[in-house]
Short mmCIF file of C-alpha atoms and ligand atoms in Angstrom, two decimals:
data_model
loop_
_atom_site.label_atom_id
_atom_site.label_comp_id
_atom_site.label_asym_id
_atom_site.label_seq_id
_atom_site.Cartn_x
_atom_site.Cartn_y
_atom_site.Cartn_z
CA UNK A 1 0.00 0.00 0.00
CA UNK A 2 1.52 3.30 -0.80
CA UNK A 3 -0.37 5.00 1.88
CA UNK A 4 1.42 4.85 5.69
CA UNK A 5 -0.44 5.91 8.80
CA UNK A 6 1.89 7.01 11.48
CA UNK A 7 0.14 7.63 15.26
CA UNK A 8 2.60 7.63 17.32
CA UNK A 9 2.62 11.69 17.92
CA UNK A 10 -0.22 11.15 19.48
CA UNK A 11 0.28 8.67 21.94
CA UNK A 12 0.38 10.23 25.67
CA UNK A 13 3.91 8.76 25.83
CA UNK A 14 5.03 11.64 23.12
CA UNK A 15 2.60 14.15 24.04
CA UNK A 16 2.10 13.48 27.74
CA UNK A 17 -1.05 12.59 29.37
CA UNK A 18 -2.84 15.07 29.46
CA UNK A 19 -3.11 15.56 25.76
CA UNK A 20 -1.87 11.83 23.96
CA UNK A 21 -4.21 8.76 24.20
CA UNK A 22 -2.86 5.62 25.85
CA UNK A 23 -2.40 2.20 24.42
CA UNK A 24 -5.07 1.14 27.54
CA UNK A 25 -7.61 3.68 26.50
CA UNK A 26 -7.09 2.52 22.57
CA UNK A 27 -7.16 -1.94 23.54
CA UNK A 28 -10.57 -0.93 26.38
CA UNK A 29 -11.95 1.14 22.97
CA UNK A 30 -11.19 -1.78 19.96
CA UNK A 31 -14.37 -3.31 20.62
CA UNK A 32 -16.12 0.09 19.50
CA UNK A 33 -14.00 0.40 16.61
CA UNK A 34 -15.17 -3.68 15.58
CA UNK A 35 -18.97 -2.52 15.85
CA UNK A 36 -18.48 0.56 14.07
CA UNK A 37 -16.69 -1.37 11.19
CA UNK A 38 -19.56 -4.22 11.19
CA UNK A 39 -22.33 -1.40 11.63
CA UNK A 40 -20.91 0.59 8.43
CA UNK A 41 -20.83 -2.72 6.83
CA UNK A 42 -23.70 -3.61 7.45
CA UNK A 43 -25.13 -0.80 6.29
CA UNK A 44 -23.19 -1.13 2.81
CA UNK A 45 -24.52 -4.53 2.18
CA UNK A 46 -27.96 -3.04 2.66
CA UNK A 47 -26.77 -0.78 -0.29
CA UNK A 48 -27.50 2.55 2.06
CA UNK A 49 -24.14 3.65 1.14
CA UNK A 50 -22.69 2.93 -2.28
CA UNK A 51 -18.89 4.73 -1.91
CA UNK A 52 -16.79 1.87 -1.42
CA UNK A 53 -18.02 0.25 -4.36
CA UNK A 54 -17.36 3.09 -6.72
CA UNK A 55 -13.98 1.86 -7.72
CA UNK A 56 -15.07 -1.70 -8.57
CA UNK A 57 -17.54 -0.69 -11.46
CA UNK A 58 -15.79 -1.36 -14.11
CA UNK A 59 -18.67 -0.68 -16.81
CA UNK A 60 -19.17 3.18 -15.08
CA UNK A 61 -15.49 3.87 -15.13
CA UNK A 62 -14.40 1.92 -18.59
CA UNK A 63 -17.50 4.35 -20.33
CA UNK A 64 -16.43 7.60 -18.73
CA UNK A 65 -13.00 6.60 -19.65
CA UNK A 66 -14.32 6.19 -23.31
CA UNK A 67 -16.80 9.12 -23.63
CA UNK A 68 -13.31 11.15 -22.39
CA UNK A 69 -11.27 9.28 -25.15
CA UNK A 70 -14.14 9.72 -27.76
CA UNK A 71 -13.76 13.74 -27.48
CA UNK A 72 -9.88 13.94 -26.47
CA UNK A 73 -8.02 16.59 -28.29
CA UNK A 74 -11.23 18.57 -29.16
CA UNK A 75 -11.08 21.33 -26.32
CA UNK A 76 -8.63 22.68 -24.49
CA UNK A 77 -10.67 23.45 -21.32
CA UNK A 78 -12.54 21.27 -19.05
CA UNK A 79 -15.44 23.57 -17.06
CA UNK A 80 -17.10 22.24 -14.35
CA UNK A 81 -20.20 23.77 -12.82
CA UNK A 82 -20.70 22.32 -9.23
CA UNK A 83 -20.30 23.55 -6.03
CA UNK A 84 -20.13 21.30 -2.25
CA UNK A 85 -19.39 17.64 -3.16
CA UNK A 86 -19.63 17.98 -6.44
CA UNK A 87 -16.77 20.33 -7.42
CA UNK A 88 -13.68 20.08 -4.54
CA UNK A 89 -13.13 16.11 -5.65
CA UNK A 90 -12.15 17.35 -8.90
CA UNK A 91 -9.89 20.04 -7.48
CA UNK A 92 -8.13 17.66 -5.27
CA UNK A 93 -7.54 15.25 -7.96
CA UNK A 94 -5.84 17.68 -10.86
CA UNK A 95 -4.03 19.58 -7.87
CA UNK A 96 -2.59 16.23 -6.60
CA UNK A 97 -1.74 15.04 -10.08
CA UNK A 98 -0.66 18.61 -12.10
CA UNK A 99 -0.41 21.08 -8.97
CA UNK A 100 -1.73 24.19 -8.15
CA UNK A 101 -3.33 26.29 -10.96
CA UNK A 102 -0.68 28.60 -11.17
CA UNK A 103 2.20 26.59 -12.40
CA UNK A 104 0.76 23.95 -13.97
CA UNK A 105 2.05 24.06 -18.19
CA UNK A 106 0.25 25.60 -20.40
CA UNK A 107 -3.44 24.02 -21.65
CA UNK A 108 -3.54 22.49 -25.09
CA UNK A 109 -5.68 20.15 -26.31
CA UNK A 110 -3.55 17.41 -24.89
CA UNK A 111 -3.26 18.93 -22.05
CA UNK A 112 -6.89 20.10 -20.77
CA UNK A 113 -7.00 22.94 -18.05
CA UNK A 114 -9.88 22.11 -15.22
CA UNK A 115 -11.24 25.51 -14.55
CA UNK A 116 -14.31 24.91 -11.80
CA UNK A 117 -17.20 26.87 -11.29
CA UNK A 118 -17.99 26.54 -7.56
CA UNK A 119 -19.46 30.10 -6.81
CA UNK A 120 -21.61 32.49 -7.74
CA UNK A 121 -19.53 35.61 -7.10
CA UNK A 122 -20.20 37.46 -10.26
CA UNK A 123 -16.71 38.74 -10.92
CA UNK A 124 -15.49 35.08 -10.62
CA UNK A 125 -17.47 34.27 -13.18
CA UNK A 126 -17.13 36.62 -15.97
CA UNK A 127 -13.43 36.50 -14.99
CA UNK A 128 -13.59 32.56 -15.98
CA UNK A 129 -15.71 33.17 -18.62
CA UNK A 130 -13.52 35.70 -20.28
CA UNK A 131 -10.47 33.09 -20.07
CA UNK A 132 -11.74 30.32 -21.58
CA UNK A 133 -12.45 29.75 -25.63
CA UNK A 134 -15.91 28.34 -26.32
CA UNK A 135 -14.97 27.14 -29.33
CA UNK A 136 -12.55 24.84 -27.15
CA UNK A 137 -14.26 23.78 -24.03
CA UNK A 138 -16.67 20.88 -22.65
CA UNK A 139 -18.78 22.36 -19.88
CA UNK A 140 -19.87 19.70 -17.43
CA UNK A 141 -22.09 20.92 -15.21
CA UNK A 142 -22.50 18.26 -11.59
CA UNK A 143 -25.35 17.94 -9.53
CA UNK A 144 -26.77 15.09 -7.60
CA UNK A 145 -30.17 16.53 -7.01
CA UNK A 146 -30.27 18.56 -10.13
CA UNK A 147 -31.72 21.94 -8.66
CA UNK A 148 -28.88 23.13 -6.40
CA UNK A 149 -29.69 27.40 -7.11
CA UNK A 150 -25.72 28.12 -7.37
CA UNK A 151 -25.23 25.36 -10.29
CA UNK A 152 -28.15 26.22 -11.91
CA UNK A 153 -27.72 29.54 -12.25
CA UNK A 154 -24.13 29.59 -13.35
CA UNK A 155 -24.55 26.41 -16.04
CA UNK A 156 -27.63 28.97 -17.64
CA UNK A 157 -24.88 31.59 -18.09
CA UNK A 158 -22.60 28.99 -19.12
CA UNK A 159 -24.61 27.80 -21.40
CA UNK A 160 -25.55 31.50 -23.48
CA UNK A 161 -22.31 31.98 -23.33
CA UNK A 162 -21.69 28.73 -25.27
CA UNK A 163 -25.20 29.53 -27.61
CA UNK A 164 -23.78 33.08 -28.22
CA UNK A 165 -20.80 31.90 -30.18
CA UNK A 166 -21.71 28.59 -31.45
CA UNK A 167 -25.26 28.42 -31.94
CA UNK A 168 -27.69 26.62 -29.81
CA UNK A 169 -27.33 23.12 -31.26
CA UNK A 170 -23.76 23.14 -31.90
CA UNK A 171 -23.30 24.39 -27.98
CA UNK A 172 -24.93 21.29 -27.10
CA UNK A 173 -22.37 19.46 -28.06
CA UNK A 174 -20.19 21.03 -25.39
CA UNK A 175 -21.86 19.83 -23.06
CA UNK A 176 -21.63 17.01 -20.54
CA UNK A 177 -24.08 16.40 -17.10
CA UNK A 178 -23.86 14.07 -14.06
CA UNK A 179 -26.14 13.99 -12.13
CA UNK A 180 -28.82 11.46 -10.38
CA UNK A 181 -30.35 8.51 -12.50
CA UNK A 182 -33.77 8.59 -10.73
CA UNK A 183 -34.46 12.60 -10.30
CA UNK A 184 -34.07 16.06 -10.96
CA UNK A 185 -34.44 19.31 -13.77
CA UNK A 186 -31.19 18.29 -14.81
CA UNK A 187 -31.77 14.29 -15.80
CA UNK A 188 -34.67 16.17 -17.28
CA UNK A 189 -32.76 18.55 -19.45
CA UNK A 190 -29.80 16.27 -20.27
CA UNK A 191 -32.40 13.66 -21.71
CA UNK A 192 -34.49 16.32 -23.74
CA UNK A 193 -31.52 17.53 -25.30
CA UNK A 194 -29.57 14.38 -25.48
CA UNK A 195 -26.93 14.93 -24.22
CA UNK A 196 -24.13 12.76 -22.83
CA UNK A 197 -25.04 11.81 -19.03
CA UNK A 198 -23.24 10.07 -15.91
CA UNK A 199 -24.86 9.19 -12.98
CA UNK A 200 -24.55 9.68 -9.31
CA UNK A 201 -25.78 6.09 -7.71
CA UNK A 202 -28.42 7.39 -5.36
CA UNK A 203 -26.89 5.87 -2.47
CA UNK A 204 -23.45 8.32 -2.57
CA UNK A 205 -23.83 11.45 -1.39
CA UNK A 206 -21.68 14.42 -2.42
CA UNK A 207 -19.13 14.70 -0.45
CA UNK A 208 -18.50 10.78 -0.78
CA UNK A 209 -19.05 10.73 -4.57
CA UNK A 210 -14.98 11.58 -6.12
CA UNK A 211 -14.82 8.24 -7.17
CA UNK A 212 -17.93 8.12 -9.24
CA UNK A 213 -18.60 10.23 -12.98
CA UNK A 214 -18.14 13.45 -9.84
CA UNK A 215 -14.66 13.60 -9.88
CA UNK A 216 -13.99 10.86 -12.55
CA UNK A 217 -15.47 12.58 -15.42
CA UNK A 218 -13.30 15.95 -14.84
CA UNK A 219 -10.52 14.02 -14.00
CA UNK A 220 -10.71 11.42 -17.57
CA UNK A 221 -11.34 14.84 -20.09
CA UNK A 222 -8.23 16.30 -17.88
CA UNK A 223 -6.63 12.92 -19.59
CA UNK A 224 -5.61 11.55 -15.89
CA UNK A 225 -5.73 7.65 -15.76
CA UNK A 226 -9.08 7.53 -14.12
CA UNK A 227 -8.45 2.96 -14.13
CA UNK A 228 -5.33 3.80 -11.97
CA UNK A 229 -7.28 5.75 -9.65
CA UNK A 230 -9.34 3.28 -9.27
CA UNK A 231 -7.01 0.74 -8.75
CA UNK A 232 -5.55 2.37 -6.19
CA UNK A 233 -9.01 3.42 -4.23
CA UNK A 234 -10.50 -0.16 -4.55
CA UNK A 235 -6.69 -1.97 -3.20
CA UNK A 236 -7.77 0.60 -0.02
CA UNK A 237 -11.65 -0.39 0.17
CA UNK A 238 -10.32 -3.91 0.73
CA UNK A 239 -7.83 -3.02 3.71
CA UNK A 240 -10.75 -1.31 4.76
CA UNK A 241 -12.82 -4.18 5.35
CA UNK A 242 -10.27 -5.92 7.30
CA UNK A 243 -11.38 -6.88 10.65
CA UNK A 244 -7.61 -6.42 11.84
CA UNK A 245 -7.52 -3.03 13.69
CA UNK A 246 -3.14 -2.91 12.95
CA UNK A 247 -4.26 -4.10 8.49
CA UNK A 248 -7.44 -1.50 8.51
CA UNK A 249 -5.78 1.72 8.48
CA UNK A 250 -9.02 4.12 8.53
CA UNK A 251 -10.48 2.15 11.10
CA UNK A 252 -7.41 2.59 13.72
CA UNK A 253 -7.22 6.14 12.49
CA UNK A 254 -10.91 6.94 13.29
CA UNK A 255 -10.63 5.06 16.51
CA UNK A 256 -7.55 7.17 17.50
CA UNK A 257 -9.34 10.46 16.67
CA UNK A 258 -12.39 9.69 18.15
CA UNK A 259 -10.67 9.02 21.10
CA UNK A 260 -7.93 12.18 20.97
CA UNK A 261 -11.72 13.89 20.18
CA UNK A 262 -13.71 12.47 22.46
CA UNK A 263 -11.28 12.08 26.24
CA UNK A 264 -8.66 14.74 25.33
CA UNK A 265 -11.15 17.52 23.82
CA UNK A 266 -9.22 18.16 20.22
CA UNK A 267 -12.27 19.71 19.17
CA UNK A 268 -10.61 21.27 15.78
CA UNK A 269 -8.34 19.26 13.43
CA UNK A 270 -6.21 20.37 11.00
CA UNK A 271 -4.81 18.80 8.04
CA UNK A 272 -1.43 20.33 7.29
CA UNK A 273 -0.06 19.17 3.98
CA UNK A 274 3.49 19.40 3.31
CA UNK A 275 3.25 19.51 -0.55
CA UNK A 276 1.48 21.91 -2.58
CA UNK A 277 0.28 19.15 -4.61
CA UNK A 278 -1.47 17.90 -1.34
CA UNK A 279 -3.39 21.54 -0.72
CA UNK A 280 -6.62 20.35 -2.58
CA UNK A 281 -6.94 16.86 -0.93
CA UNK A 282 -7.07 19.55 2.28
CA UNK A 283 -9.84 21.55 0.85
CA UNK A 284 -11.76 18.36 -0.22
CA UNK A 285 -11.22 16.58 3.73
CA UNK A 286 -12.24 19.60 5.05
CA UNK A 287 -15.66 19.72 3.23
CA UNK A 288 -16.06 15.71 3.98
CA UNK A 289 -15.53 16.06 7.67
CA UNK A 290 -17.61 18.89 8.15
CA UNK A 291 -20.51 18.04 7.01
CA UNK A 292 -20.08 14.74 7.68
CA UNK A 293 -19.51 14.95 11.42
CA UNK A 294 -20.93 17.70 12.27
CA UNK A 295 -24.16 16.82 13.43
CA UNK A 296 -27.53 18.31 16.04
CA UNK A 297 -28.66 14.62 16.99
CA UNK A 298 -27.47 11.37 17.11
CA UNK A 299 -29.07 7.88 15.67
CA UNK A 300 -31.71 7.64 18.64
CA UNK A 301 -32.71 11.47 18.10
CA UNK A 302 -30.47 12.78 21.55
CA UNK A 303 -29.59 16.41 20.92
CA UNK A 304 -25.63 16.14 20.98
CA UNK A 305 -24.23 18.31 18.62
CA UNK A 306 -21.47 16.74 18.33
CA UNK A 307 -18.13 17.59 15.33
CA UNK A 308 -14.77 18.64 15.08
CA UNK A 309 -13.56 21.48 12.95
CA UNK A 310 -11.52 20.71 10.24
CA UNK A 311 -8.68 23.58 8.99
CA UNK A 312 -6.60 23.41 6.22
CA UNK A 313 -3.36 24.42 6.57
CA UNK A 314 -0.26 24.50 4.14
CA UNK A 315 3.79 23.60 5.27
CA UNK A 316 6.01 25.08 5.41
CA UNK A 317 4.11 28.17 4.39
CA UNK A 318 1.76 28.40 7.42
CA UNK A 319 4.63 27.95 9.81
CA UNK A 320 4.68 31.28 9.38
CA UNK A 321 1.13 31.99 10.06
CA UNK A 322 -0.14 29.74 11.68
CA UNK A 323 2.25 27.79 14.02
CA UNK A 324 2.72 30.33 16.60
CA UNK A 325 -1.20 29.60 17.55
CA UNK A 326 -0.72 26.12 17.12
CA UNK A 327 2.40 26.01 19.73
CA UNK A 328 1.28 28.38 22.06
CA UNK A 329 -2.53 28.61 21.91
CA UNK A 330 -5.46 26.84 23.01
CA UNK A 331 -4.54 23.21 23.17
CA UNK A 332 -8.07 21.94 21.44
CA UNK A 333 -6.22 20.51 18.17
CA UNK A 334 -5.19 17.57 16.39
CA UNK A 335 -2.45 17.57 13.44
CA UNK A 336 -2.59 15.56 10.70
CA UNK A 337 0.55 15.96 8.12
CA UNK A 338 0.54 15.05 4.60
CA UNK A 339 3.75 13.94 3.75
CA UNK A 340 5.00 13.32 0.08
CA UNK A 341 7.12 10.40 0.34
CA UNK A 342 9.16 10.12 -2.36
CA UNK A 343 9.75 14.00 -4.50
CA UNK A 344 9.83 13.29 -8.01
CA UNK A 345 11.78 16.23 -8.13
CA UNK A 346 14.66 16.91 -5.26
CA UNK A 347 15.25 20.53 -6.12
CA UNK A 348 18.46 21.15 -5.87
CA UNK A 349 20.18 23.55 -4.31
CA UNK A 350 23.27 25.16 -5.73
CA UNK A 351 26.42 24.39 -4.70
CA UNK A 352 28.74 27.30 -4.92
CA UNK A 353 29.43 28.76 -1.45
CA UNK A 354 28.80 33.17 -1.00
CA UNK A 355 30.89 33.45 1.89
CA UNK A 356 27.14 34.26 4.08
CA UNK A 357 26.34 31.40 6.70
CA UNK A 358 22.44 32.07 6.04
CA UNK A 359 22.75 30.83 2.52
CA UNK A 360 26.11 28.58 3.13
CA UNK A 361 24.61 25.76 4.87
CA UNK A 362 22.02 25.31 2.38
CA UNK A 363 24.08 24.63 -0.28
CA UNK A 364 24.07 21.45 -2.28
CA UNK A 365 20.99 20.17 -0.27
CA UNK A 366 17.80 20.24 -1.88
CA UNK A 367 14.53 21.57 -1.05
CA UNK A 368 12.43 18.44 -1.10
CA UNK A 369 15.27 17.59 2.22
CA UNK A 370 14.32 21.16 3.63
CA UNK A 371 10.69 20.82 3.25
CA UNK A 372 10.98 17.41 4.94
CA UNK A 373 12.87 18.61 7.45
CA UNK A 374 10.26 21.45 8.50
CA UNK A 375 7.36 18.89 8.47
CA UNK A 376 9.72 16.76 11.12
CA UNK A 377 10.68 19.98 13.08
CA UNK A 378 7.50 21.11 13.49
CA UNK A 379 5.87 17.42 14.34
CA UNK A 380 8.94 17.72 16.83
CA UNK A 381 7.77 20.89 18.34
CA UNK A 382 4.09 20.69 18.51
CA UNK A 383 4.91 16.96 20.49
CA UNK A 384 7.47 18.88 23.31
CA UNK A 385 4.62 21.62 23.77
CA UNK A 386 1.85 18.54 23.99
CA UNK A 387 -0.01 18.75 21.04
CA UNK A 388 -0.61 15.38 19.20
CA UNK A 389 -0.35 15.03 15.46
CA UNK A 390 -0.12 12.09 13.69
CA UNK A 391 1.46 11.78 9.59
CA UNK A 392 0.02 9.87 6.68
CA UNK A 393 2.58 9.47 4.00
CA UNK A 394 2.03 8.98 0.43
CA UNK A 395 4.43 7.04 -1.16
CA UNK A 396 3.96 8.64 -4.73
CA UNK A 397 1.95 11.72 -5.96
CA UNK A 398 -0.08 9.46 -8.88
CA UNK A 399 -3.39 8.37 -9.71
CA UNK A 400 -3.25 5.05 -7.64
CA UNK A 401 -1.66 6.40 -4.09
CA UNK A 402 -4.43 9.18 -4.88
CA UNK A 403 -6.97 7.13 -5.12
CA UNK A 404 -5.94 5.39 -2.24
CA UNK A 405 -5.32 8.61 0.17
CA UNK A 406 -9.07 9.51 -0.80
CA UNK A 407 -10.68 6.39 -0.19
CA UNK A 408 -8.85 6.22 3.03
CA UNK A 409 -10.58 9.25 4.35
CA UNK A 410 -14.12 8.43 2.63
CA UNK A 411 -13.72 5.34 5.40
CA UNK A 412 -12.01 7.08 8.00
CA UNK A 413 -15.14 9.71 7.93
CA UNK A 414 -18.01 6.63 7.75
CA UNK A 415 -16.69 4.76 10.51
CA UNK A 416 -16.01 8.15 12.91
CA UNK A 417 -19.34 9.03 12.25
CA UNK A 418 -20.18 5.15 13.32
CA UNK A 419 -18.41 5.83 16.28
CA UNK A 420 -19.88 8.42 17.01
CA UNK A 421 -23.29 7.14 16.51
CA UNK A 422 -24.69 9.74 14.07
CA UNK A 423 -25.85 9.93 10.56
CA UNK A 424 -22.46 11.02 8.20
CA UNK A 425 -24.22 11.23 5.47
CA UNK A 426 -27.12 13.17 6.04
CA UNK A 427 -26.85 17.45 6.15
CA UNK A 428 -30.18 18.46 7.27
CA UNK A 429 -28.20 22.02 8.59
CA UNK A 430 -27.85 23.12 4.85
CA UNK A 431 -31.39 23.27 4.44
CA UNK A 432 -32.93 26.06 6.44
CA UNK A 433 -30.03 28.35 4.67
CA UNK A 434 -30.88 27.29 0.75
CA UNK A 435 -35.16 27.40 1.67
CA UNK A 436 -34.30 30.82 2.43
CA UNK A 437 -32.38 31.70 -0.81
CA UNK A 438 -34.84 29.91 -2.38
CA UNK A 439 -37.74 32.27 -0.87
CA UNK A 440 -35.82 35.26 -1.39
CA UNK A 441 -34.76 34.50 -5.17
CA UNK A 442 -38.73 34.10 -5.73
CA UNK A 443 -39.10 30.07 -5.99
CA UNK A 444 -42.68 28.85 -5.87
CA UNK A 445 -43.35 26.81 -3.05
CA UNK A 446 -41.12 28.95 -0.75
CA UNK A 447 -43.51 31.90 0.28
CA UNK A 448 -43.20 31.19 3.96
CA UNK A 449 -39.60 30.93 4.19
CA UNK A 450 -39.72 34.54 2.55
CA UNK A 451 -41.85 35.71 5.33
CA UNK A 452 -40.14 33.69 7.91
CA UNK A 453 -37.22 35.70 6.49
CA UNK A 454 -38.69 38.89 6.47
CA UNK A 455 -39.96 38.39 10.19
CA UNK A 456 -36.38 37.99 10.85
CA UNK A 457 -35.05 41.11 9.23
CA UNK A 458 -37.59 43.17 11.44
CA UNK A 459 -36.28 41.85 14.02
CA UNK A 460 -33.05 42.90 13.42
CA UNK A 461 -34.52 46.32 12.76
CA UNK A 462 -35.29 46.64 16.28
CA UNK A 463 -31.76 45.84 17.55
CA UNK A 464 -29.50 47.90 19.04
CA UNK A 465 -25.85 46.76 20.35
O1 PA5 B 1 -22.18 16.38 0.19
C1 PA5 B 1 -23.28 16.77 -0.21
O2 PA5 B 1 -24.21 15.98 -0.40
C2 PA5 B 1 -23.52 18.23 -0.51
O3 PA5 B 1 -22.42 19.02 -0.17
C3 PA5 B 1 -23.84 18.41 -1.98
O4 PA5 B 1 -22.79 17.88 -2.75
C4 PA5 B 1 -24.04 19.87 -2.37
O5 PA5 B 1 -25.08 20.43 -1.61
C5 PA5 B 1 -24.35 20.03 -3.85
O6 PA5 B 1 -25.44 19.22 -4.19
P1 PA5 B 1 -25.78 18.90 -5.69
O7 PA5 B 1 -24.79 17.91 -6.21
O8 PA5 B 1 -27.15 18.35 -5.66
O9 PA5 B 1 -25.71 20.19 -6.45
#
């Protein structure tokens, strides 16, 4: 497995008592950690959760792989229009394979920029809009339930902007959906107009759905090897399974967080890449947690709002942000590094001496050894001031370890929230937010959530602080 999980930072041995679980507390908890595993699986044979079979369907991911060959060369520009689960997968995926936007090589036609439309801030997206070439992009607008306002309203501008300067039936062949097989305006659309469609399986949810036509749709027109992916995901569904706490890496993981969580009060945690490559994968966890685990009631309807904060934060760049709070402030955190194992690129450093010691010792290393050796000092440091932190390494930035490192956390999330004894995949806390919108942007049906709302600003007309 090119994927290593490395706890021992957070053992109370390395980051005392007070803050570092025990090997006691972790044996007297295994028994949880077995029920959560058959619980989740369990539920997965009952087919209420379809993730960890996404990487086995061969037919789904051998015709995305050929709708992405059918069409390769033909644009230069891959546009997604999604926003929650359906657009930070993608991200993750072409940051972890090409690297951040801003030095990746130039697009071509054999080389296919992603550019993702994941917000409706106006000068976002006439900004996008203005970069890309119709003539030379596939828009593929994503969304499971086929109505979400933000997606909607950007794919109609999306798509004028494609009718404006090709013509309304030669746009449509620009265009690309996923969405849900069994619902939604979208399915609707996509089948009146024909147009090649992917499907979400009903029983993955957003956040959980990279390895389906979500992220493997954007990630096959961005010509990434979406079988290798796979590969690499479904060789970590199968540890996953494994009843062997020491074998099942997302298990022991969840178990030690829930506990760190849970008797030692790490109520935030944040993932802290050391490779820029890494930074999306943050962005992506940070959504899954979230709104995973982050939750009013548990499974027998107790109010407990229960769920841990995740932060994204980048090495060595934040060590100069963020690591002074880290060190010396409120002791409430866990650390998880990202740690590139092998650099396909060392970096060298120059050789040739100045005569200045702040450049001297630095020469002839490399930076992949300095950026290593900032991710160990500052492991080193946060342990002496008793903060636990634990590292997963991955072996190789490709599609397989990738796949892998993403599946990893898809389990690591469903069994945490078995754990914890509340629904991961539900997110009934969006809702009151988007019947609002809805209400205020005029949708029929939502008259009373535009009074509610109105109620509410006359309140606030009233208040004085
Ligand atoms: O994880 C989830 O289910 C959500 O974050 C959704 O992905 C998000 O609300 C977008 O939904 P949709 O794909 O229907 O546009």
């Amino acid at each position: 497995m090119s994927i290593h999980y490395d706890p021992t930072n957070l053992a109370a041995a390395m980051a005392g008592s007070a803050h570092g679980i025990t090997p006691d507390e972790v044996e007297k908890a295994a028994p949880r950690a077995a029920a959560a595993l058959a619980g989740f699986r369990r539920s997965f044979e009952e087919g209420r959760y379809g993730f960890p079979a996404l990487p086995f369907d061969k037919p789904v991911i051998s015709s995305i792989a050929g709708f992405a060959k059918s069409v390769a060369g033909t644009f230069d520009t891959v546009c997604v229009v999604g926003i929650g689960g359906s657009a930070p997968g993608a991200w993750a995926l072409d940051c972890g394979l090409r690297g951040p936007h801003p030095v990746q090589k130039a697009h071509s036609a054999k080389n296919p920029r992603l550019v993702i439309l994941d917000n409706v801030d106006p000068v976002f997206i006439g900004n996008a809009l203005a970069s890309m070439n119709p003539k030379r992009t596939i828009v593929v607008p994503i969304a499971k339930s086929g109505a979400t306002a933000e997606t909607m309203a950007t794919f109609l501008i999306v798509q004028a902007w494609l009718k404006e300067a090709l013509g309304a039936r030669k746009a449509l062949k620009h265009i690309a959906v996923v969405t849900s097989e069994s619902r939604g305006d979208l399915k609707q659309f996509a089948s009146a107009n024909k147009l090649p469609t992917f499907h979400l399986p009903d029983n993955v949810g957003g956040r959980f759905s990279v390895l389906s036509a979500v992220g493997l749709l954007p990630a096959a027109l961005a010509g990434f090897d979406i079988k290798k992916l796979c590969r690499g995901a479904a060789a970590m569904s199968q540890l996953c399974w494994s009843r062997d706490l020491n074998a099942n890496m997302a298990l022991r993981s969840a178990l030690h967080h829930y506990l760190v969580w849970t008797l030692r009060k790490k109520s935030i945690q944040v993932m802290f890449p050391y490779s820029n490559n890494l930074w999306g994968v943050a962005f992506w966890f940070r959504q899954l947690w979230a709104e995973s685990l982050g939750k009013a009631k548990n499974r027998k309807g107790k109010t407990v709002h229960v769920g841990q904060t995740p932060v994204a934060a980048l090495g060595a760049t934040d060590q100069h942000s963020q690591v002074q709070l880290y060190i010396e402030g409120p002791n409430d955190k866990v650390f998880t590094f990202l740690a590139a194992g092998k650099w396909p690129a060392a970096g060298k450093i120059p050789k040739a001496k100045t005569g200045y010691d702040s450049f001297d010792y630095l020469a002839g290393q490399s930076l992949a050894k300095l950026i290593d050796a900032e991710r160990l000092a500052t492991a080193a440091a946060l342990t002496a001031n008793g903060r636990p932190n634990c590292t997963i390494t991955v072996e190789r930035l490709d599609e397989a370890s990738l796949g892998a490192l993403l599946q990893f956390f898809e389990f690591q999330t469903a069994f945490m929230g078995e754990l914890l004894d509340i629904d991961a995949f539900d997110q009934e806390g969006v809702e009151l937010g988007k019947r609002f919108t809805f209400g205020l942007m005029g949708r029929a049906g939502y008259e009373t959530y535009l009074e509610e709302f109105r109620a509410y600003e006359a309140q606030r007309a009233g208040v004085k602080l």
